[in-house]
CSV table of C-alpha atoms in Angstrom, one decimal:
chain,number,residue,atom,x,y,z
A,1,UNK,CA,-27.8,5.7,20.4
A,2,UNK,CA,-25.7,2.7,21.4
A,3,UNK,CA,-22.0,3.3,21.6
A,4,UNK,CA,-20.2,2.0,18.4
A,5,UNK,CA,-17.1,-0.1,19.0
A,6,UNK,CA,-15.0,-1.3,16.1
A,7,UNK,CA,-11.8,-3.5,15.9
A,8,UNK,CA,-9.6,-2.9,12.9
A,9,UNK,CA,-6.7,-5.4,12.3
A,10,UNK,CA,-3.9,-5.9,9.8
A,11,UNK,CA,-0.7,-4.2,8.7
A,12,UNK,CA,2.9,-5.1,8.0
A,13,UNK,CA,3.3,-2.6,5.2
A,14,UNK,CA,2.0,0.9,4.3
A,15,UNK,CA,-0.2,-0.9,1.7
A,16,UNK,CA,-2.2,-2.4,4.5
A,17,UNK,CA,-1.9,0.4,7.0
A,18,UNK,CA,-3.1,3.4,4.8
A,19,UNK,CA,-6.4,1.7,3.9
A,20,UNK,CA,-7.0,0.7,7.5
A,21,UNK,CA,-6.5,4.2,8.8
A,22,UNK,CA,-8.6,5.6,5.9
A,23,UNK,CA,-11.5,3.3,6.9
A,24,UNK,CA,-11.2,4.3,10.6
A,25,UNK,CA,-11.3,8.0,9.6
A,26,UNK,CA,-14.4,7.4,7.4
A,27,UNK,CA,-16.1,5.5,10.3
A,28,UNK,CA,-15.4,8.5,12.6
A,29,UNK,CA,-16.9,10.9,10.0
A,30,UNK,CA,-20.1,8.9,10.0
A,31,UNK,CA,-20.1,8.3,13.7
A,32,UNK,CA,-17.9,10.7,15.6
A,33,UNK,CA,-18.6,8.9,18.9
A,34,UNK,CA,-17.1,5.6,17.5
A,35,UNK,CA,-14.5,3.8,19.7
A,36,UNK,CA,-11.9,2.3,17.4
A,37,UNK,CA,-9.1,-0.1,18.5
A,38,UNK,CA,-6.5,-1.4,16.1
A,39,UNK,CA,-4.8,-4.8,16.5
A,40,UNK,CA,-1.4,-5.2,14.8
A,41,UNK,CA,1.8,-7.3,14.9
A,42,UNK,CA,4.5,-6.4,17.4
A,43,UNK,CA,7.6,-4.9,15.8
A,44,UNK,CA,5.8,-4.1,12.5
A,45,UNK,CA,5.2,-0.7,10.9
A,46,UNK,CA,1.6,-0.3,12.2
A,47,UNK,CA,2.8,-0.1,15.8
A,48,UNK,CA,4.2,3.4,15.0
A,49,UNK,CA,2.0,4.6,12.1
A,50,UNK,CA,-1.4,3.9,13.7
A,51,UNK,CA,-0.7,6.0,16.9
A,52,UNK,CA,0.7,8.7,14.7
A,53,UNK,CA,-2.8,8.8,13.0
A,54,UNK,CA,-4.4,9.2,16.4
A,55,UNK,CA,-5.6,5.7,17.2
A,56,UNK,CA,-4.8,3.2,19.9
A,57,UNK,CA,-3.3,-0.1,18.9
A,58,UNK,CA,-2.6,-3.4,20.7
A,59,UNK,CA,0.3,-5.6,19.4
A,60,UNK,CA,0.3,-9.4,19.0
A,61,UNK,CA,3.5,-11.5,18.8
A,62,UNK,CA,2.4,-13.0,15.5
A,63,UNK,CA,4.7,-13.4,12.5
A,64,UNK,CA,4.8,-15.1,9.1
A,65,UNK,CA,5.8,-18.8,8.6
A,66,UNK,CA,9.1,-19.6,7.0
A,67,UNK,CA,9.3,-21.3,3.6
A,68,UNK,CA,9.3,-24.3,3.3
A,69,UNK,CA,6.8,-25.0,6.0
A,70,UNK,CA,8.8,-27.9,7.6
A,71,UNK,CA,11.6,-25.6,8.7
A,72,UNK,CA,12.2,-26.1,12.5
A,73,UNK,CA,11.8,-22.3,13.1
A,74,UNK,CA,8.1,-22.7,12.3
A,75,UNK,CA,7.5,-24.5,15.7
A,76,UNK,CA,8.1,-21.1,17.4
A,77,UNK,CA,6.0,-19.3,14.8
A,78,UNK,CA,3.1,-21.7,15.5
A,79,UNK,CA,3.4,-21.2,19.2
A,80,UNK,CA,3.3,-17.4,18.7
A,81,UNK,CA,0.2,-17.8,16.5
A,82,UNK,CA,-1.7,-19.7,19.2
A,83,UNK,CA,-0.6,-17.2,21.8
A,84,UNK,CA,-1.7,-14.3,19.5
A,85,UNK,CA,-5.1,-15.9,19.0
A,86,UNK,CA,-5.6,-16.2,22.8
A,87,UNK,CA,-4.5,-12.6,23.3
A,88,UNK,CA,-6.8,-11.5,20.5
A,89,UNK,CA,-9.8,-13.2,22.2
A,90,UNK,CA,-9.0,-11.4,25.4
A,91,UNK,CA,-8.7,-8.0,23.6
A,92,UNK,CA,-12.1,-8.7,22.1
A,93,UNK,CA,-13.6,-9.6,25.4
A,94,UNK,CA,-12.3,-6.5,27.0
A,95,UNK,CA,-13.2,-4.1,24.2
A,96,UNK,CA,-16.5,-5.7,23.2
A,97,UNK,CA,-16.7,-4.6,19.6
A,98,UNK,CA,-19.9,-5.0,17.5
A,99,UNK,CA,-17.8,-5.6,14.4
A,100,UNK,CA,-14.2,-6.5,13.4
A,101,UNK,CA,-12.5,-5.3,10.1
A,102,UNK,CA,-9.5,-7.0,8.6
A,103,UNK,CA,-7.3,-5.4,5.9
A,104,UNK,CA,-4.8,-8.3,5.5
A,105,UNK,CA,-1.5,-9.0,7.1
A,106,UNK,CA,-0.4,-11.4,9.9
A,107,UNK,CA,-2.4,-9.8,12.8
A,108,UNK,CA,-5.7,-9.9,11.0
A,109,UNK,CA,-5.7,-13.7,10.8
A,110,UNK,CA,-5.6,-14.0,14.6
A,111,UNK,CA,-7.9,-11.1,15.4
A,112,UNK,CA,-10.6,-11.8,12.9
A,113,UNK,CA,-10.2,-15.6,13.4
A,114,UNK,CA,-11.0,-14.9,17.1
A,115,UNK,CA,-13.9,-12.6,16.2
A,116,UNK,CA,-15.4,-15.3,14.0
A,117,UNK,CA,-15.1,-17.9,16.7
A,118,UNK,CA,-16.9,-15.4,19.1
A,119,UNK,CA,-19.8,-14.7,16.8
A,120,UNK,CA,-18.7,-11.1,16.1
A,121,UNK,CA,-19.5,-10.0,12.5
A,122,UNK,CA,-16.5,-9.5,10.4
A,123,UNK,CA,-15.7,-7.5,7.2
A,124,UNK,CA,-12.5,-8.1,5.2
A,125,UNK,CA,-11.0,-5.7,2.7
A,126,UNK,CA,-8.8,-7.3,0.0
A,127,UNK,CA,-6.6,-4.7,-1.7
A,128,UNK,CA,-5.0,-7.0,-4.4
A,129,UNK,CA,-6.2,-8.6,-7.5
A,130,UNK,CA,-4.9,-11.9,-6.1
A,131,UNK,CA,-6.3,-12.6,-2.6
A,132,UNK,CA,-3.9,-13.0,0.3
A,133,UNK,CA,-3.8,-16.2,2.4
A,134,UNK,CA,-5.2,-14.6,5.5
A,135,UNK,CA,-8.2,-13.2,3.7
A,136,UNK,CA,-8.9,-16.4,1.8
A,137,UNK,CA,-9.0,-18.3,5.1
A,138,UNK,CA,-11.2,-15.6,6.8
A,139,UNK,CA,-13.6,-15.2,3.9
A,140,UNK,CA,-15.6,-18.4,4.8
A,141,UNK,CA,-17.1,-16.7,7.8
A,142,UNK,CA,-16.9,-13.0,6.8
A,143,UNK,CA,-20.2,-11.2,6.5
A,144,UNK,CA,-18.9,-8.8,3.8
A,145,UNK,CA,-15.8,-8.9,1.5
A,146,UNK,CA,-14.8,-5.6,0.0
A,147,UNK,CA,-12.6,-5.8,-3.1
A,148,UNK,CA,-10.7,-3.5,-5.5
A,149,UNK,CA,-10.7,-5.7,-8.6
A,150,UNK,CA,-13.4,-7.5,-10.7
A,151,UNK,CA,-13.4,-11.3,-10.9
A,152,UNK,CA,-12.7,-11.9,-7.2
A,153,UNK,CA,-15.4,-14.6,-7.0
A,154,UNK,CA,-12.6,-17.0,-7.9
A,155,UNK,CA,-11.3,-16.5,-4.3
A,156,UNK,CA,-14.4,-15.5,-2.3
A,157,UNK,CA,-18.1,-16.3,-2.0
A,158,UNK,CA,-19.8,-14.2,-4.8
A,159,UNK,CA,-22.9,-13.3,-2.7
A,160,UNK,CA,-20.8,-11.4,-0.1
A,161,UNK,CA,-18.4,-9.5,-2.4
A,162,UNK,CA,-18.7,-5.8,-2.8
A,163,UNK,CA,-16.5,-3.9,-5.4
A,164,UNK,CA,-15.4,-0.8,-3.4
A,165,UNK,CA,-11.9,-0.1,-4.6
A,166,UNK,CA,-9.0,0.6,-2.1
A,167,UNK,CA,-9.2,3.5,0.4
A,168,UNK,CA,-6.3,5.9,-0.2
A,169,UNK,CA,-4.6,8.6,1.9
A,170,UNK,CA,-7.1,11.5,1.9
A,171,UNK,CA,-4.3,14.0,1.9
A,172,UNK,CA,-3.5,13.0,-1.7
A,173,UNK,CA,-6.9,14.0,-2.9
A,174,UNK,CA,-7.3,17.1,-0.6
A,175,UNK,CA,-4.0,18.8,-1.4
A,176,UNK,CA,-4.2,22.3,-2.8
A,177,UNK,CA,-0.5,22.6,-3.6
A,178,UNK,CA,0.3,23.4,-7.2
A,179,UNK,CA,2.9,21.7,-9.4
A,180,UNK,CA,5.1,24.7,-9.2
A,181,UNK,CA,4.8,24.9,-5.4
A,182,UNK,CA,5.5,21.2,-5.0
A,183,UNK,CA,8.6,21.4,-7.2
A,184,UNK,CA,9.9,24.3,-5.1
A,185,UNK,CA,9.7,22.3,-1.9
A,186,UNK,CA,12.1,19.9,-3.5
A,187,UNK,CA,14.3,22.7,-4.8
A,188,UNK,CA,13.5,21.9,-8.4
A,189,UNK,CA,12.9,23.8,-11.6
A,190,UNK,CA,9.2,24.2,-12.6
A,191,UNK,CA,10.3,24.4,-16.3
A,192,UNK,CA,11.7,20.9,-16.4
A,193,UNK,CA,10.0,17.5,-16.6
A,194,UNK,CA,10.2,15.5,-13.4
A,195,UNK,CA,10.3,11.7,-12.7
A,196,UNK,CA,9.5,10.4,-9.2
A,197,UNK,CA,10.9,7.1,-8.1
A,198,UNK,CA,9.3,5.3,-5.1
A,199,UNK,CA,9.8,1.8,-3.9
A,200,UNK,CA,7.0,1.6,-1.5
A,201,UNK,CA,7.1,2.5,2.2
A,202,UNK,CA,10.3,0.4,2.7
A,203,UNK,CA,12.1,1.2,-0.5
A,204,UNK,CA,12.9,-1.2,-3.3
A,205,UNK,CA,16.4,-2.5,-4.0
A,206,UNK,CA,15.8,-3.1,-7.8
A,207,UNK,CA,14.6,0.5,-8.4
A,208,UNK,CA,17.6,1.8,-6.4
A,209,UNK,CA,20.0,-0.3,-8.4
A,210,UNK,CA,18.4,0.9,-11.7
A,211,UNK,CA,19.2,4.5,-10.7
A,212,UNK,CA,22.8,3.8,-9.7
A,213,UNK,CA,23.4,1.9,-13.0
A,214,UNK,CA,22.3,4.9,-15.1
A,215,UNK,CA,23.7,8.0,-13.3
A,216,UNK,CA,25.3,9.3,-16.5
A,217,UNK,CA,22.0,9.1,-18.5
A,218,UNK,CA,20.2,10.8,-15.7
A,219,UNK,CA,22.8,13.6,-15.6
A,220,UNK,CA,22.6,14.1,-19.4
A,221,UNK,CA,18.8,13.7,-19.7
A,222,UNK,CA,17.8,17.4,-19.1
A,223,UNK,CA,15.2,16.0,-16.6
A,224,UNK,CA,14.8,16.1,-12.8
A,225,UNK,CA,14.4,13.1,-10.5
A,226,UNK,CA,13.0,12.7,-7.0
A,227,UNK,CA,14.2,9.5,-5.5
A,228,UNK,CA,12.9,7.8,-2.4
A,229,UNK,CA,15.4,5.2,-1.5
A,230,UNK,CA,13.8,3.7,1.7
A,231,UNK,CA,15.5,4.1,5.1
A,232,UNK,CA,17.2,0.6,4.9
A,233,UNK,CA,19.1,1.5,1.7
A,234,UNK,CA,19.8,5.2,2.2
A,235,UNK,CA,23.2,5.0,3.9
A,236,UNK,CA,24.6,2.6,1.3
A,237,UNK,CA,23.3,4.8,-1.6
A,238,UNK,CA,24.7,8.0,0.0
A,239,UNK,CA,28.1,6.4,0.2
A,240,UNK,CA,27.9,5.2,-3.4
A,241,UNK,CA,26.8,8.6,-4.7
A,242,UNK,CA,29.8,10.2,-2.9
A,243,UNK,CA,32.1,7.8,-4.8
A,244,UNK,CA,30.4,8.1,-8.2
A,245,UNK,CA,29.2,11.7,-8.0
A,246,UNK,CA,25.5,12.7,-7.5
A,247,UNK,CA,23.9,14.4,-10.5
A,248,UNK,CA,22.6,17.9,-9.6
A,249,UNK,CA,19.2,17.0,-11.1
A,250,UNK,CA,18.7,14.1,-8.6
A,251,UNK,CA,17.0,14.8,-5.3
A,252,UNK,CA,17.6,11.9,-2.9
A,253,UNK,CA,15.3,11.2,0.2
A,254,UNK,CA,15.2,8.2,2.4
A,255,UNK,CA,11.4,8.8,3.0
A,256,UNK,CA,9.0,11.3,1.6
A,257,UNK,CA,6.5,12.4,4.2
A,258,UNK,CA,4.4,14.6,1.9
A,259,UNK,CA,3.5,12.2,-0.9
A,260,UNK,CA,0.8,14.6,-2.1
A,261,UNK,CA,3.5,17.2,-3.0
A,262,UNK,CA,5.7,14.5,-4.6
A,263,UNK,CA,3.0,13.2,-6.8
A,264,UNK,CA,1.9,16.7,-7.8
A,265,UNK,CA,5.6,17.5,-8.7
A,266,UNK,CA,5.9,14.4,-10.9
A,267,UNK,CA,5.2,14.1,-14.6
A,268,UNK,CA,5.9,10.4,-14.4
A,269,UNK,CA,6.1,8.0,-11.5
A,270,UNK,CA,8.2,4.8,-11.2
A,271,UNK,CA,6.8,2.5,-8.5
A,272,UNK,CA,6.3,-1.0,-7.2
A,273,UNK,CA,2.8,-2.4,-8.0
A,274,UNK,CA,1.4,-2.5,-4.5
A,275,UNK,CA,-2.4,-2.3,-4.4
A,276,UNK,CA,-2.6,0.9,-2.4
A,277,UNK,CA,-0.1,2.7,-4.7
A,278,UNK,CA,-2.1,1.6,-7.8
A,279,UNK,CA,-5.3,2.9,-6.3
A,280,UNK,CA,-3.6,6.2,-5.7
A,281,UNK,CA,-2.4,6.5,-9.3
A,282,UNK,CA,-5.9,5.7,-10.6
A,283,UNK,CA,-7.5,8.4,-8.4
A,284,UNK,CA,-5.0,11.1,-9.2
A,285,UNK,CA,-4.6,10.1,-12.9
A,286,UNK,CA,-0.8,9.8,-12.7
A,287,UNK,CA,1.2,8.2,-15.5
A,288,UNK,CA,3.3,5.4,-14.1
A,289,UNK,CA,5.8,2.7,-14.9
A,290,UNK,CA,5.2,-0.3,-12.6
A,291,UNK,CA,8.0,-2.6,-11.5
A,292,UNK,CA,6.2,-5.4,-9.6
A,293,UNK,CA,8.1,-6.9,-6.6
A,294,UNK,CA,8.9,-10.6,-7.1
A,295,UNK,CA,9.2,-11.0,-3.3
A,296,UNK,CA,5.4,-11.2,-2.6
A,297,UNK,CA,3.0,-14.1,-2.2
A,298,UNK,CA,1.5,-15.6,-5.4
A,299,UNK,CA,3.3,-12.8,-7.5
A,300,UNK,CA,0.3,-10.7,-6.8
A,301,UNK,CA,2.0,-7.4,-7.7
A,302,UNK,CA,2.4,-8.6,-11.3
A,303,UNK,CA,-1.3,-9.4,-11.4
A,304,UNK,CA,-2.1,-5.9,-10.0
A,305,UNK,CA,0.1,-4.3,-12.6
A,306,UNK,CA,-1.3,-6.3,-15.6
A,307,UNK,CA,-4.8,-5.2,-14.6
A,308,UNK,CA,-3.7,-1.6,-15.6
A,309,UNK,CA,-1.3,-2.6,-18.4
A,310,UNK,CA,-4.0,-4.6,-20.2
A,311,UNK,CA,-6.0,-1.4,-20.4
A,312,UNK,CA,-3.1,0.8,-21.6
A,313,UNK,CA,-3.3,2.5,-18.2
A,314,UNK,CA,0.3,1.9,-17.1
A,315,UNK,CA,3.7,0.7,-18.4
A,316,UNK,CA,5.5,-2.3,-17.0
A,317,UNK,CA,9.1,-3.5,-16.6
A,318,UNK,CA,9.9,-6.9,-15.1
A,319,UNK,CA,12.0,-6.7,-11.9
A,320,UNK,CA,14.7,-8.9,-13.5
A,321,UNK,CA,15.0,-6.5,-16.5
A,322,UNK,CA,14.7,-3.2,-14.6
A,323,UNK,CA,18.4,-2.5,-14.0
A,324,UNK,CA,18.9,-2.4,-17.8
A,325,UNK,CA,15.6,-1.1,-19.1
A,326,UNK,CA,13.8,1.0,-16.5
A,327,UNK,CA,15.6,4.4,-16.6
A,328,UNK,CA,16.0,4.5,-20.4
A,329,UNK,CA,12.2,3.7,-20.7
A,330,UNK,CA,11.4,6.5,-18.2
A,331,UNK,CA,13.5,9.1,-20.0
A,332,UNK,CA,11.9,8.1,-23.3
A,333,UNK,CA,8.3,8.1,-21.9
A,334,UNK,CA,8.4,11.4,-20.1
A,335,UNK,CA,9.4,13.2,-23.3
A,336,UNK,CA,6.3,11.8,-25.1
A,337,UNK,CA,3.5,14.1,-24.2
A,338,UNK,CA,0.9,12.1,-26.1
A,339,UNK,CA,1.9,8.9,-24.2
A,340,UNK,CA,1.7,10.7,-20.9
A,341,UNK,CA,-1.7,12.1,-21.7
A,342,UNK,CA,-3.0,8.7,-22.8
A,343,UNK,CA,-1.7,6.9,-19.7
A,344,UNK,CA,-3.3,9.6,-17.5
A,345,UNK,CA,-6.7,9.4,-19.2
A,346,UNK,CA,-6.8,5.6,-19.1
A,347,UNK,CA,-5.7,5.2,-15.5
A,348,UNK,CA,-8.4,7.7,-14.4
A,349,UNK,CA,-11.0,5.5,-16.0
A,350,UNK,CA,-10.1,2.8,-13.5
A,351,UNK,CA,-10.6,4.9,-10.4
A,352,UNK,CA,-13.1,3.8,-7.8
A,353,UNK,CA,-13.7,6.9,-5.6
A,354,UNK,CA,-15.2,7.1,-2.1
A,355,UNK,CA,-13.9,3.6,-1.2
A,356,UNK,CA,-13.3,4.4,2.5
A,357,UNK,CA,-16.8,5.9,3.0
A,358,UNK,CA,-18.5,3.0,1.2
A,359,UNK,CA,-16.6,0.5,3.4
A,360,UNK,CA,-17.4,2.5,6.5
A,361,UNK,CA,-21.1,2.4,5.6
A,362,UNK,CA,-20.9,-1.4,5.2
A,363,UNK,CA,-19.2,-1.6,8.6
A,364,UNK,CA,-22.1,0.3,10.2
A,365,UNK,CA,-24.6,-2.0,8.6
A,366,UNK,CA,-23.0,-5.0,10.3
A,367,UNK,CA,-23.2,-3.5,13.8
A,368,UNK,CA,-26.2,-3.6,16.1
A,369,UNK,CA,-26.0,0.2,16.4
A,370,UNK,CA,-28.9,2.2,15.0
């Protein structure tokens, strides 16, 4: 059997990295002999997270363009892009993959663009309901386009689209921890309802400000809260809580390593509307209030959120209204068992399981390996 060699490229946020690693793991399950090399952007999260997952990664000096495009800094960005494309071609020549997989993010545009120009088959995986710029550009030459939402033919050639869903962290599905055990790991009471607040892998300023604006309501709610602030905001929040007083029912973490336990502990989640997070909520059937980030291209998080909201599978608060409305809505919702049950039942209907395995099978089909 011919040796299988696969390039996987993309990153920038956990929303790109988790699916990429899940796809790599699924390829390894099907072909344990597979050689897999990641290509990422220097200085971005993937340069740490991918090696932690057990895979080698090469970094490119690629970065995003400034808005508006005529800013003088973009001359340097363009030079780095051309340099990255040359480096990507050399990486491909050295590694000699039979297929390249792109999951979105800066690096994938250079790595898969190079693969396309060298005649290497490419597969792209689009996590969002509104396609990203890199994937829209790469789609013209992609052999297969794996998507998580219906209606994506408005961005991509319909004959190459496959509805697979988004791969999620397998640990979330495999966990055996009970709700009671999960709550104990956070030092919380299994008898009380619990709300989990997460702002994505980097934290979310709006969600953090919403908590700080409602500390009195949190303290008087009779509920428990697990709050992931994000490393960037943690020190400022720690200082503010020292001044204002931290409610005993509020557990504050800069980063939660064991998200499986955090989700299991929660009766309700408050989250940004990143595609990977939404796929996780669908697969585990978790009631959620979504606060889409306004700081993303084409407002795609709002479009992700509305795909659930329109099916009564999630609640939604605009970022601009979150500071006022988010915590009161969460406290009201978590007390409504019928509402929680309905949200859970409806979000489960939207799950697309086995995504990573289905995508891995498509990757193998594109290779020359038997």
